mmCIF file of C-alpha atoms in Angstrom:
data_model
loop_
_atom_site.group_PDB
_atom_site.id
_atom_site.type_symbol
_atom_site.label_atom_id
_atom_site.label_comp_id
_atom_site.label_asym_id
_atom_site.label_seq_id
_atom_site.Cartn_x
_atom_site.Cartn_y
_atom_site.Cartn_z
ATOM 1 C CA MET A 1 -28.196 20.216 -49.516
ATOM 2 C CA ALA A 2 -24.141 22.051 -49.301
ATOM 3 C CA ILE A 3 -21.626 20.202 -48.273
ATOM 4 C CA THR A 4 -20.448 20.572 -44.318
ATOM 5 C CA THR A 5 -16.754 21.590 -44.587
ATOM 6 C CA SER A 6 -13.971 21.947 -42.015
ATOM 7 C CA LEU A 7 -11.968 25.117 -41.701
ATOM 8 C CA ALA A 8 -8.017 24.212 -42.549
ATOM 9 C CA ALA A 9 -5.909 26.533 -40.071
ATOM 10 C CA GLY A 10 -3.928 28.703 -41.870
ATOM 11 C CA SER A 11 -5.877 28.548 -45.315
ATOM 12 C CA ASP A 12 -9.526 29.532 -46.427
ATOM 13 C CA LEU A 13 -10.016 26.033 -48.315
ATOM 14 C CA ARG A 14 -11.791 23.138 -46.711
ATOM 15 C CA LEU A 15 -12.273 19.650 -46.577
ATOM 16 C CA PRO A 16 -15.495 18.365 -47.304
ATOM 17 C CA VAL A 17 -17.062 16.428 -44.466
ATOM 18 C CA LEU A 18 -19.746 13.814 -45.185
ATOM 19 C CA ASP A 19 -22.477 11.576 -43.300
ATOM 20 C CA LEU A 20 -22.402 8.134 -44.449
ATOM 21 C CA SER A 21 -25.357 7.418 -42.636
ATOM 22 C CA ARG A 22 -27.525 9.515 -45.066
ATOM 23 C CA LEU A 23 -27.606 6.335 -47.390
ATOM 24 C CA ASP A 24 -30.179 5.117 -45.122
ATOM 25 C CA ARG A 25 -32.048 7.750 -44.675
ATOM 26 C CA GLY A 26 -34.281 7.266 -47.902
ATOM 27 C CA ASP A 27 -33.962 8.385 -51.633
ATOM 28 C CA ALA A 28 -33.655 12.048 -51.696
ATOM 29 C CA GLU A 29 -30.762 12.169 -48.980
ATOM 30 C CA ALA A 30 -29.208 8.887 -50.187
ATOM 31 C CA GLU A 31 -28.848 10.713 -54.040
ATOM 32 C CA ALA A 32 -27.642 14.086 -51.996
ATOM 33 C CA PHE A 33 -25.044 11.707 -50.292
ATOM 34 C CA ARG A 34 -23.818 10.260 -53.645
ATOM 35 C CA SER A 35 -23.649 13.591 -55.504
ATOM 36 C CA GLU A 36 -21.718 15.042 -52.379
ATOM 37 C CA LEU A 37 -19.443 12.637 -52.350
ATOM 38 C CA ARG A 38 -18.707 12.590 -56.474
ATOM 39 C CA GLN A 39 -18.417 16.474 -55.947
ATOM 40 C CA ALA A 40 -16.279 16.174 -53.258
ATOM 41 C CA THR A 41 -13.682 13.303 -54.790
ATOM 42 C CA HIS A 42 -13.762 15.155 -57.906
ATOM 43 C CA GLU A 43 -12.693 18.820 -56.234
ATOM 44 C CA PHE A 44 -10.553 17.940 -53.735
ATOM 45 C CA GLY A 45 -9.984 13.926 -53.359
ATOM 46 C CA PHE A 46 -10.033 13.873 -49.860
ATOM 47 C CA PHE A 47 -13.205 13.937 -47.415
ATOM 48 C CA TYR A 48 -14.215 13.344 -43.539
ATOM 49 C CA LEU A 49 -16.265 10.364 -43.420
ATOM 50 C CA THR A 50 -18.967 10.515 -40.271
ATOM 51 C CA GLY A 51 -22.013 8.417 -39.246
ATOM 52 C CA HIS A 52 -19.844 4.948 -40.357
ATOM 53 C CA GLY A 53 -20.867 3.027 -38.028
ATOM 54 C CA VAL A 54 -17.684 1.423 -36.563
ATOM 55 C CA PRO A 55 -18.357 1.256 -32.911
ATOM 56 C CA GLN A 56 -16.302 3.429 -30.625
ATOM 57 C CA PRO A 57 -15.120 0.584 -28.567
ATOM 58 C CA LEU A 58 -13.889 -0.946 -31.825
ATOM 59 C CA ILE A 59 -11.715 2.182 -32.430
ATOM 60 C CA ASP A 60 -10.727 2.268 -28.853
ATOM 61 C CA ARG A 61 -9.454 -1.309 -28.494
ATOM 62 C CA VAL A 62 -7.508 -0.458 -32.029
ATOM 63 C CA ILE A 63 -5.779 2.674 -30.540
ATOM 64 C CA GLY A 64 -5.187 0.777 -27.317
ATOM 65 C CA ALA A 65 -3.464 -2.147 -29.148
ATOM 66 C CA ALA A 66 -1.367 -0.098 -30.844
ATOM 67 C CA ARG A 67 -0.026 2.205 -28.049
ATOM 68 C CA ALA A 68 0.508 -1.007 -26.349
ATOM 69 C CA PHE A 69 2.598 -2.426 -29.186
ATOM 70 C CA PHE A 70 4.815 0.857 -29.956
ATOM 71 C CA ALA A 71 5.370 0.648 -25.975
ATOM 72 C CA LEU A 72 6.751 -2.825 -26.111
ATOM 73 C CA PRO A 73 10.755 -3.076 -25.775
ATOM 74 C CA GLU A 74 12.540 -2.877 -28.942
ATOM 75 C CA ALA A 75 13.549 -6.594 -29.408
ATOM 76 C CA ASP A 76 9.893 -7.677 -29.097
ATOM 77 C CA LYS A 77 9.120 -5.024 -32.127
ATOM 78 C CA LEU A 78 12.383 -6.372 -33.931
ATOM 79 C CA ALA A 79 11.679 -9.610 -33.762
ATOM 80 C CA ILE A 80 8.987 -9.385 -36.364
ATOM 81 C CA GLU A 81 10.789 -6.925 -38.404
ATOM 82 C CA ASN A 82 9.839 -6.659 -42.389
ATOM 83 C CA LEU A 83 13.456 -7.137 -43.194
ATOM 84 C CA GLN A 84 12.483 -11.180 -42.533
ATOM 85 C CA SER A 85 9.662 -10.665 -44.839
ATOM 86 C CA ALA A 86 9.493 -11.022 -48.567
ATOM 87 C CA GLN A 87 5.989 -9.546 -48.468
ATOM 88 C CA PHE A 88 7.153 -6.265 -46.993
ATOM 89 C CA ARG A 89 5.027 -7.370 -43.566
ATOM 90 C CA GLY A 90 5.679 -6.500 -39.929
ATOM 91 C CA TYR A 91 7.472 -3.641 -37.912
ATOM 92 C CA THR A 92 9.295 -0.742 -39.918
ATOM 93 C CA ARG A 93 11.935 0.885 -37.575
ATOM 94 C CA VAL A 94 12.266 4.722 -37.496
ATOM 95 C CA GLY A 95 13.758 5.878 -40.551
ATOM 96 C CA GLY A 96 13.129 2.654 -42.320
ATOM 97 C CA GLU A 97 10.973 3.877 -45.127
ATOM 98 C CA LEU A 98 11.736 6.319 -47.541
ATOM 99 C CA THR A 99 8.986 8.361 -49.628
ATOM 100 C CA GLN A 100 10.649 10.063 -52.874
ATOM 101 C CA GLY A 101 14.001 9.110 -52.014
ATOM 102 C CA LYS A 102 13.841 10.570 -48.233
ATOM 103 C CA VAL A 103 13.739 9.297 -44.691
ATOM 104 C CA ASP A 104 9.974 8.966 -43.197
ATOM 105 C CA TRP A 105 10.088 9.807 -39.550
ATOM 106 C CA ARG A 106 7.870 6.962 -38.380
ATOM 107 C CA GLU A 107 7.976 3.525 -36.919
ATOM 108 C CA GLN A 108 4.941 1.223 -38.316
ATOM 109 C CA ILE A 109 3.684 -2.328 -38.925
ATOM 110 C CA ASP A 110 2.203 -3.769 -42.279
ATOM 111 C CA ILE A 111 -0.365 -6.292 -41.993
ATOM 112 C CA GLY A 112 -1.568 -7.361 -45.093
ATOM 113 C CA ALA A 113 -4.433 -10.248 -46.314
ATOM 114 C CA GLU A 114 -3.380 -13.769 -44.188
ATOM 115 C CA ARG A 115 -2.643 -15.853 -47.138
ATOM 116 C CA GLU A 116 0.353 -18.628 -48.192
ATOM 117 C CA PRO A 117 3.046 -17.276 -50.557
ATOM 118 C CA VAL A 118 2.412 -17.679 -54.104
ATOM 119 C CA ASP A 119 5.661 -20.081 -55.516
ATOM 120 C CA ARG A 120 8.038 -18.157 -58.497
ATOM 121 C CA GLY A 121 7.930 -19.570 -61.357
ATOM 122 C CA ASP A 122 7.663 -18.770 -65.623
ATOM 123 C CA GLY A 123 4.418 -16.806 -66.259
ATOM 124 C CA VAL A 124 3.659 -15.768 -62.757
ATOM 125 C CA ALA A 125 3.454 -12.136 -62.337
ATOM 126 C CA ASP A 126 6.547 -10.742 -59.982
ATOM 127 C CA TYR A 127 3.352 -9.045 -57.820
ATOM 128 C CA TRP A 128 2.354 -12.275 -56.475
ATOM 129 C CA ARG A 129 5.326 -12.205 -54.173
ATOM 130 C CA LEU A 130 3.407 -9.938 -52.030
ATOM 131 C CA GLU A 131 1.099 -12.694 -51.287
ATOM 132 C CA GLY A 132 2.155 -14.181 -48.127
ATOM 133 C CA PRO A 133 1.419 -14.463 -44.311
ATOM 134 C CA ASN A 134 1.852 -11.375 -41.534
ATOM 135 C CA GLN A 135 4.449 -11.448 -38.854
ATOM 136 C CA TRP A 136 2.727 -11.022 -35.506
ATOM 137 C CA PRO A 137 4.184 -10.010 -32.096
ATOM 138 C CA ALA A 138 4.126 -13.009 -29.585
ATOM 139 C CA ALA A 139 4.291 -10.437 -26.875
ATOM 140 C CA LEU A 140 0.916 -8.832 -27.856
ATOM 141 C CA PRO A 141 -1.191 -11.666 -29.047
ATOM 142 C CA GLU A 142 -4.822 -9.771 -28.785
ATOM 143 C CA LEU A 143 -3.527 -7.891 -31.856
ATOM 144 C CA ARG A 144 -3.849 -10.552 -33.986
ATOM 145 C CA GLU A 145 -7.890 -10.540 -32.994
ATOM 146 C CA VAL A 146 -8.643 -6.946 -32.635
ATOM 147 C CA MET A 147 -7.048 -6.063 -36.386
ATOM 148 C CA SER A 148 -9.073 -8.853 -37.991
ATOM 149 C CA GLU A 149 -12.096 -7.026 -36.827
ATOM 150 C CA TRP A 150 -10.695 -3.740 -37.716
ATOM 151 C CA ARG A 151 -10.337 -5.063 -41.165
ATOM 152 C CA GLU A 152 -13.558 -6.599 -41.499
ATOM 153 C CA ALA A 153 -15.503 -3.450 -40.027
ATOM 154 C CA LEU A 154 -13.778 -0.976 -42.641
ATOM 155 C CA SER A 155 -13.894 -3.172 -45.422
ATOM 156 C CA GLU A 156 -17.834 -2.803 -45.219
ATOM 157 C CA VAL A 157 -17.679 0.653 -45.285
ATOM 158 C CA ALA A 158 -15.236 0.862 -48.195
ATOM 159 C CA LEU A 159 -17.414 -1.111 -50.164
ATOM 160 C CA THR A 160 -20.490 0.715 -49.157
ATOM 161 C CA LEU A 161 -18.323 3.595 -50.354
ATOM 162 C CA MET A 162 -17.577 2.107 -53.830
ATOM 163 C CA ARG A 163 -21.053 1.328 -54.821
ATOM 164 C CA ALA A 164 -21.986 4.840 -53.906
ATOM 165 C CA TRP A 165 -19.487 6.276 -56.144
ATOM 166 C CA ALA A 166 -20.483 3.750 -59.232
ATOM 167 C CA VAL A 167 -23.957 5.011 -58.978
ATOM 168 C CA SER A 168 -22.741 8.718 -58.621
ATOM 169 C CA LEU A 169 -20.712 8.214 -61.824
ATOM 170 C CA GLY A 170 -23.597 6.918 -63.739
ATOM 171 C CA SER A 171 -22.938 2.830 -63.354
ATOM 172 C CA PRO A 172 -24.448 0.298 -61.838
ATOM 173 C CA ALA A 173 -23.685 -0.100 -58.099
ATOM 174 C CA ASP A 174 -22.408 -3.367 -58.386
ATOM 175 C CA VAL A 175 -19.268 -2.286 -61.341
ATOM 176 C CA PHE A 176 -16.619 -2.772 -58.979
ATOM 177 C CA ASP A 177 -17.752 -5.730 -57.178
ATOM 178 C CA GLU A 178 -15.733 -8.340 -59.305
ATOM 179 C CA ALA A 179 -12.492 -7.069 -58.665
ATOM 180 C CA PHE A 180 -13.329 -7.545 -54.745
ATOM 181 C CA ALA A 181 -15.061 -10.389 -54.876
ATOM 182 C CA GLU A 182 -11.624 -12.821 -54.788
ATOM 183 C CA LYS A 183 -8.884 -12.486 -52.767
ATOM 184 C CA PRO A 184 -8.944 -8.477 -52.371
ATOM 185 C CA PHE A 185 -5.875 -7.159 -50.879
ATOM 186 C CA PRO A 186 -6.354 -4.662 -48.484
ATOM 187 C CA LEU A 187 -3.438 -3.410 -46.566
ATOM 188 C CA ILE A 188 -3.003 -2.074 -42.875
ATOM 189 C CA LYS A 189 -0.406 -0.114 -41.388
ATOM 190 C CA ILE A 190 -0.390 1.047 -37.688
ATOM 191 C CA VAL A 191 1.870 4.217 -37.722
ATOM 192 C CA ARG A 192 3.746 6.010 -34.679
ATOM 193 C CA TYR A 193 5.325 9.573 -35.676
ATOM 194 C CA PRO A 194 7.235 10.300 -32.769
ATOM 195 C CA GLY A 195 8.200 14.087 -31.840
ATOM 196 C CA LYS A 196 11.149 15.235 -34.417
ATOM 197 C CA SER A 197 12.149 19.130 -34.499
ATOM 198 C CA ASP A 198 15.568 20.443 -34.850
ATOM 199 C CA PRO A 199 14.163 23.039 -34.801
ATOM 200 C CA GLU A 200 11.241 22.773 -37.392
ATOM 201 C CA PRO A 201 9.181 19.556 -37.801
ATOM 202 C CA LYS A 202 10.544 17.114 -40.395
ATOM 203 C CA GLN A 203 8.931 14.727 -42.634
ATOM 204 C CA GLY A 204 6.559 12.133 -41.339
ATOM 205 C CA VAL A 205 5.633 11.041 -44.638
ATOM 206 C CA GLY A 206 6.677 12.840 -47.753
ATOM 207 C CA ALA A 207 4.530 14.019 -50.914
ATOM 208 C CA HIS A 208 2.593 11.180 -52.498
ATOM 209 C CA LYS A 209 -0.339 9.780 -53.870
ATOM 210 C CA ASP A 210 -1.848 6.235 -52.783
ATOM 211 C CA SER A 211 -1.291 3.189 -55.202
ATOM 212 C CA GLY A 212 -4.843 1.841 -54.358
ATOM 213 C CA VAL A 213 -8.193 2.485 -54.671
ATOM 214 C CA LEU A 214 -9.275 4.333 -51.399
ATOM 215 C CA THR A 215 -7.969 5.073 -47.888
ATOM 216 C CA LEU A 216 -9.801 5.114 -44.757
ATOM 217 C CA LEU A 217 -7.417 6.980 -42.116
ATOM 218 C CA PHE A 218 -8.281 7.208 -38.339
ATOM 219 C CA VAL A 219 -6.234 9.578 -36.191
ATOM 220 C CA GLU A 220 -5.969 9.938 -32.404
ATOM 221 C CA ASP A 221 -8.081 13.046 -31.388
ATOM 222 C CA GLY A 222 -6.040 15.813 -30.921
ATOM 223 C CA LYS A 223 -3.049 15.125 -33.684
ATOM 224 C CA GLY A 224 -2.589 17.278 -36.584
ATOM 225 C CA GLY A 225 0.207 16.583 -39.214
ATOM 226 C CA LEU A 226 -1.682 15.437 -42.322
ATOM 227 C CA GLN A 227 -1.674 18.046 -45.381
ATOM 228 C CA VAL A 228 -3.093 17.673 -48.508
ATOM 229 C CA GLU A 229 -2.286 19.526 -51.337
ATOM 230 C CA LYS A 230 -4.841 21.547 -53.339
ATOM 231 C CA ASP A 231 -4.390 24.248 -55.999
ATOM 232 C CA GLY A 232 -0.725 24.715 -55.141
ATOM 233 C CA GLU A 233 -1.673 25.206 -51.473
ATOM 234 C CA TRP A 234 -1.511 22.703 -48.469
ATOM 235 C CA ILE A 235 -4.318 22.280 -46.537
ATOM 236 C CA ASP A 236 -4.022 21.091 -43.162
ATOM 237 C CA ALA A 237 -6.226 18.103 -42.205
ATOM 238 C CA PRO A 238 -6.207 17.291 -38.328
ATOM 239 C CA PRO A 239 -8.404 14.661 -36.807
ATOM 240 C CA LEU A 240 -12.161 15.374 -36.294
ATOM 241 C CA PRO A 241 -13.430 13.466 -33.336
ATOM 242 C CA GLY A 242 -14.852 10.034 -34.462
ATOM 243 C CA THR A 243 -14.215 10.239 -38.197
ATOM 244 C CA PHE A 244 -12.270 8.991 -40.650
ATOM 245 C CA VAL A 245 -10.172 10.701 -43.285
ATOM 246 C CA VAL A 246 -10.885 9.308 -47.061
ATOM 247 C CA ASN A 247 -8.788 9.713 -50.062
ATOM 248 C CA ILE A 248 -8.827 8.358 -53.262
ATOM 249 C CA GLY A 249 -5.984 6.022 -54.648
ATOM 250 C CA GLU A 250 -4.576 6.035 -58.138
ATOM 251 C CA LEU A 251 -7.145 3.151 -59.563
ATOM 252 C CA LEU A 252 -10.077 5.297 -58.873
ATOM 253 C CA GLU A 253 -7.913 7.855 -61.038
ATOM 254 C CA VAL A 254 -7.708 5.046 -64.123
ATOM 255 C CA ALA A 255 -11.403 4.260 -63.395
ATOM 256 C CA THR A 256 -12.631 7.330 -64.283
ATOM 257 C CA ASP A 257 -10.441 8.824 -66.699
ATOM 258 C CA GLY A 258 -9.009 11.297 -64.557
ATOM 259 C CA TYR A 259 -12.659 12.773 -63.216
ATOM 260 C CA LEU A 260 -11.673 11.419 -59.875
ATOM 261 C CA LYS A 261 -7.754 12.441 -58.826
ATOM 262 C CA ALA A 262 -5.459 10.435 -56.717
ATOM 263 C CA THR A 263 -4.554 13.889 -54.457
ATOM 264 C CA VAL A 264 -0.934 14.553 -53.276
ATOM 265 C CA HIS A 265 -0.643 14.509 -49.404
ATOM 266 C CA ARG A 266 1.830 14.440 -46.880
ATOM 267 C CA VAL A 267 2.357 14.540 -42.961
ATOM 268 C CA ILE A 268 4.885 16.740 -41.078
ATOM 269 C CA SER A 269 6.086 15.184 -37.919
ATOM 270 C CA PRO A 270 4.949 15.948 -34.556
ATOM 271 C CA ARG A 271 7.579 18.355 -32.390
ATOM 272 C CA ILE A 272 9.390 16.935 -29.792
ATOM 273 C CA GLY A 273 7.828 15.856 -26.360
ATOM 274 C CA ASP A 274 4.537 14.813 -28.567
ATOM 275 C CA ASP A 275 3.845 11.890 -30.826
ATOM 276 C CA ARG A 276 0.697 10.709 -33.358
ATOM 277 C CA ILE A 277 -0.798 7.347 -33.585
ATOM 278 C CA SER A 278 -2.332 7.055 -37.298
ATOM 279 C CA ILE A 279 -4.012 3.861 -38.911
ATOM 280 C CA PRO A 280 -4.396 3.952 -42.606
ATOM 281 C CA PHE A 281 -6.617 0.904 -44.306
ATOM 282 C CA PHE A 282 -5.882 0.834 -48.034
ATOM 283 C CA TYR A 283 -8.913 -0.885 -49.516
ATOM 284 C CA SER A 284 -7.466 -2.562 -52.844
ATOM 285 C CA PRO A 285 -9.162 -5.344 -54.863
ATOM 286 C CA ALA A 286 -7.165 -8.337 -56.078
ATOM 287 C CA LEU A 287 -3.690 -8.288 -57.079
ATOM 288 C CA ASP A 288 -4.140 -9.197 -60.510
ATOM 289 C CA ALA A 289 -7.565 -7.247 -60.353
ATOM 290 C CA LYS A 290 -7.710 -4.388 -63.165
ATOM 291 C CA VAL A 291 -10.504 -1.913 -61.928
ATOM 292 C CA PRO A 292 -12.762 -1.597 -64.295
ATOM 293 C CA ALA A 293 -12.721 1.709 -66.768
ATOM 294 C CA LEU A 294 -16.271 3.185 -66.498
ATOM 295 C CA THR A 295 -18.678 5.098 -69.071
ATOM 296 C CA LEU A 296 -19.341 8.506 -67.615
ATOM 297 C CA PRO A 297 -22.121 10.607 -68.228
ATOM 298 C CA PRO A 298 -21.539 13.187 -70.883
ATOM 299 C CA GLU A 299 -21.784 15.775 -68.366
ATOM 300 C CA LEU A 300 -19.212 13.886 -66.021
ATOM 301 C CA ALA A 301 -17.066 12.715 -69.295
ATOM 302 C CA ARG A 302 -16.144 16.276 -70.583
ATOM 303 C CA ASP A 303 -14.536 17.369 -66.784
ATOM 304 C CA ALA A 304 -12.369 14.555 -66.854
ATOM 305 C CA ALA A 305 -8.928 15.146 -67.640
ATOM 306 C CA GLY A 306 -7.383 12.207 -68.419
ATOM 307 C CA VAL A 307 -4.997 9.852 -66.175
ATOM 308 C CA THR A 308 -1.841 11.804 -64.841
ATOM 309 C CA LEU A 309 1.257 11.594 -66.941
ATOM 310 C CA ASP A 310 4.283 11.344 -64.664
ATOM 311 C CA PRO A 311 7.091 9.493 -65.734
ATOM 312 C CA GLN A 312 8.731 9.029 -62.077
ATOM 313 C CA ASN A 313 5.553 7.732 -61.407
ATOM 314 C CA PRO A 314 3.548 5.590 -63.933
ATOM 315 C CA ILE A 315 0.099 4.326 -63.074
ATOM 316 C CA TYR A 316 -0.858 0.995 -63.969
ATOM 317 C CA ASN A 317 -4.162 -0.486 -64.419
ATOM 318 C CA THR A 318 -3.526 -3.848 -62.831
ATOM 319 C CA TYR A 319 -3.413 -3.149 -58.787
ATOM 320 C CA GLY A 320 -0.656 -5.869 -58.259
ATOM 321 C CA GLU A 321 1.811 -3.668 -60.520
ATOM 322 C CA ASN A 322 1.097 -0.427 -58.457
ATOM 323 C CA ALA A 323 1.514 -1.948 -55.606
ATOM 324 C CA LEU A 324 4.503 -4.209 -55.838
ATOM 325 C CA LYS A 325 5.862 -0.350 -57.351
ATOM 326 C CA SER A 326 5.053 1.191 -54.564
ATOM 327 C CA ARG A 327 6.651 -1.308 -52.199
ATOM 328 C CA LEU A 328 9.936 -1.734 -53.818
ATOM 329 C CA ARG A 329 10.404 2.072 -53.641
ATOM 330 C CA ALA A 330 9.458 2.645 -49.866
ATOM 331 C CA HIS A 331 11.767 -0.448 -48.687
ATOM 332 C CA PRO A 332 14.940 -0.746 -50.979
ATOM 333 C CA ASP A 333 16.561 -2.823 -47.976
ATOM 334 C CA VAL A 334 13.842 -5.403 -47.906
ATOM 335 C CA ALA A 335 13.894 -5.729 -51.816
ATOM 336 C CA ALA A 336 17.514 -5.806 -51.887
ATOM 337 C CA ILE A 337 16.964 -9.123 -49.723
ATOM 338 C CA HIS A 338 13.916 -10.901 -50.877
ATOM 339 C CA HIS A 339 13.601 -9.066 -54.454
ATOM 340 C CA PRO A 340 17.494 -8.253 -55.920
ATOM 341 C CA ASP A 341 16.580 -9.440 -59.564
ATOM 342 C CA LEU A 342 13.711 -6.902 -59.708
ATOM 343 C CA GLY A 343 16.102 -3.975 -58.888
ATOM 344 C CA LYS A 344 14.719 -0.636 -58.881
ATOM 345 C CA SER A 345 11.312 0.378 -59.618
#
């Protein structure tokens, strides 16, 4: 069965559309889904996901809570500014994050796993500095509850995808489970891109790859801006109603020796007078976990190109090292306050 596709505006390239509910429609449909999942992420690294089972009322509550937060007075948002957090959590004002050294035109909240900080000391890896509490807005207490439900729902979808990938790549379904069994480290961003054009739209997020395992992205209907690189072209990836945009991160590239590739993508800011709510969920293992290297069947292994070698962006097989690298680069102001001994990554 051929993969359904969505035509990218201005390009004859297409992002695949996959239906997760096919896993529950018998062996033949499940096998067809896994084959298409492997194909889509080998060729594109990105796809749209339908049939995910995340209820629409929860989606509506999440978008509503995001809108309510960004509508708060500036003082209420800055009360949880990320400059106060050694774990890079909380609110980042417009222009407060960098990609490739350039300013991203967005405001956002970063929400991670809610845990106690880890004491620093000899033999304690630097990446444990990312473990710790979130900052929650006192003016919007319902945000904590709805985002906890969101984390649970999307973690279930993500684990289902991981198991489908494993089987599609010739491994046991549970081959990735151990890395996520204890203290997984998911990260949620609630992002608002305000309109910016003088006269052309600006960098909402610069071209980059995600540092974890996989990303589930939900965007408000009718709000474009996401672009995916494919063979030197930028494919527009506007939201499709009720779907997530899914992409793999650098650790799945490591796990498959480059058979699956973390794909470069970017976001173009809306024009003045418009804005865009975007909520990426980054599914990642424990900070000290190493995602296992898979032994691919010969017919797949011959198409594994190896892990991308980029001196400016080394890829580590321990998730915490990859995550800390990204945080230090994206938020040098937070790093200077809380981690001056680490310098620039």
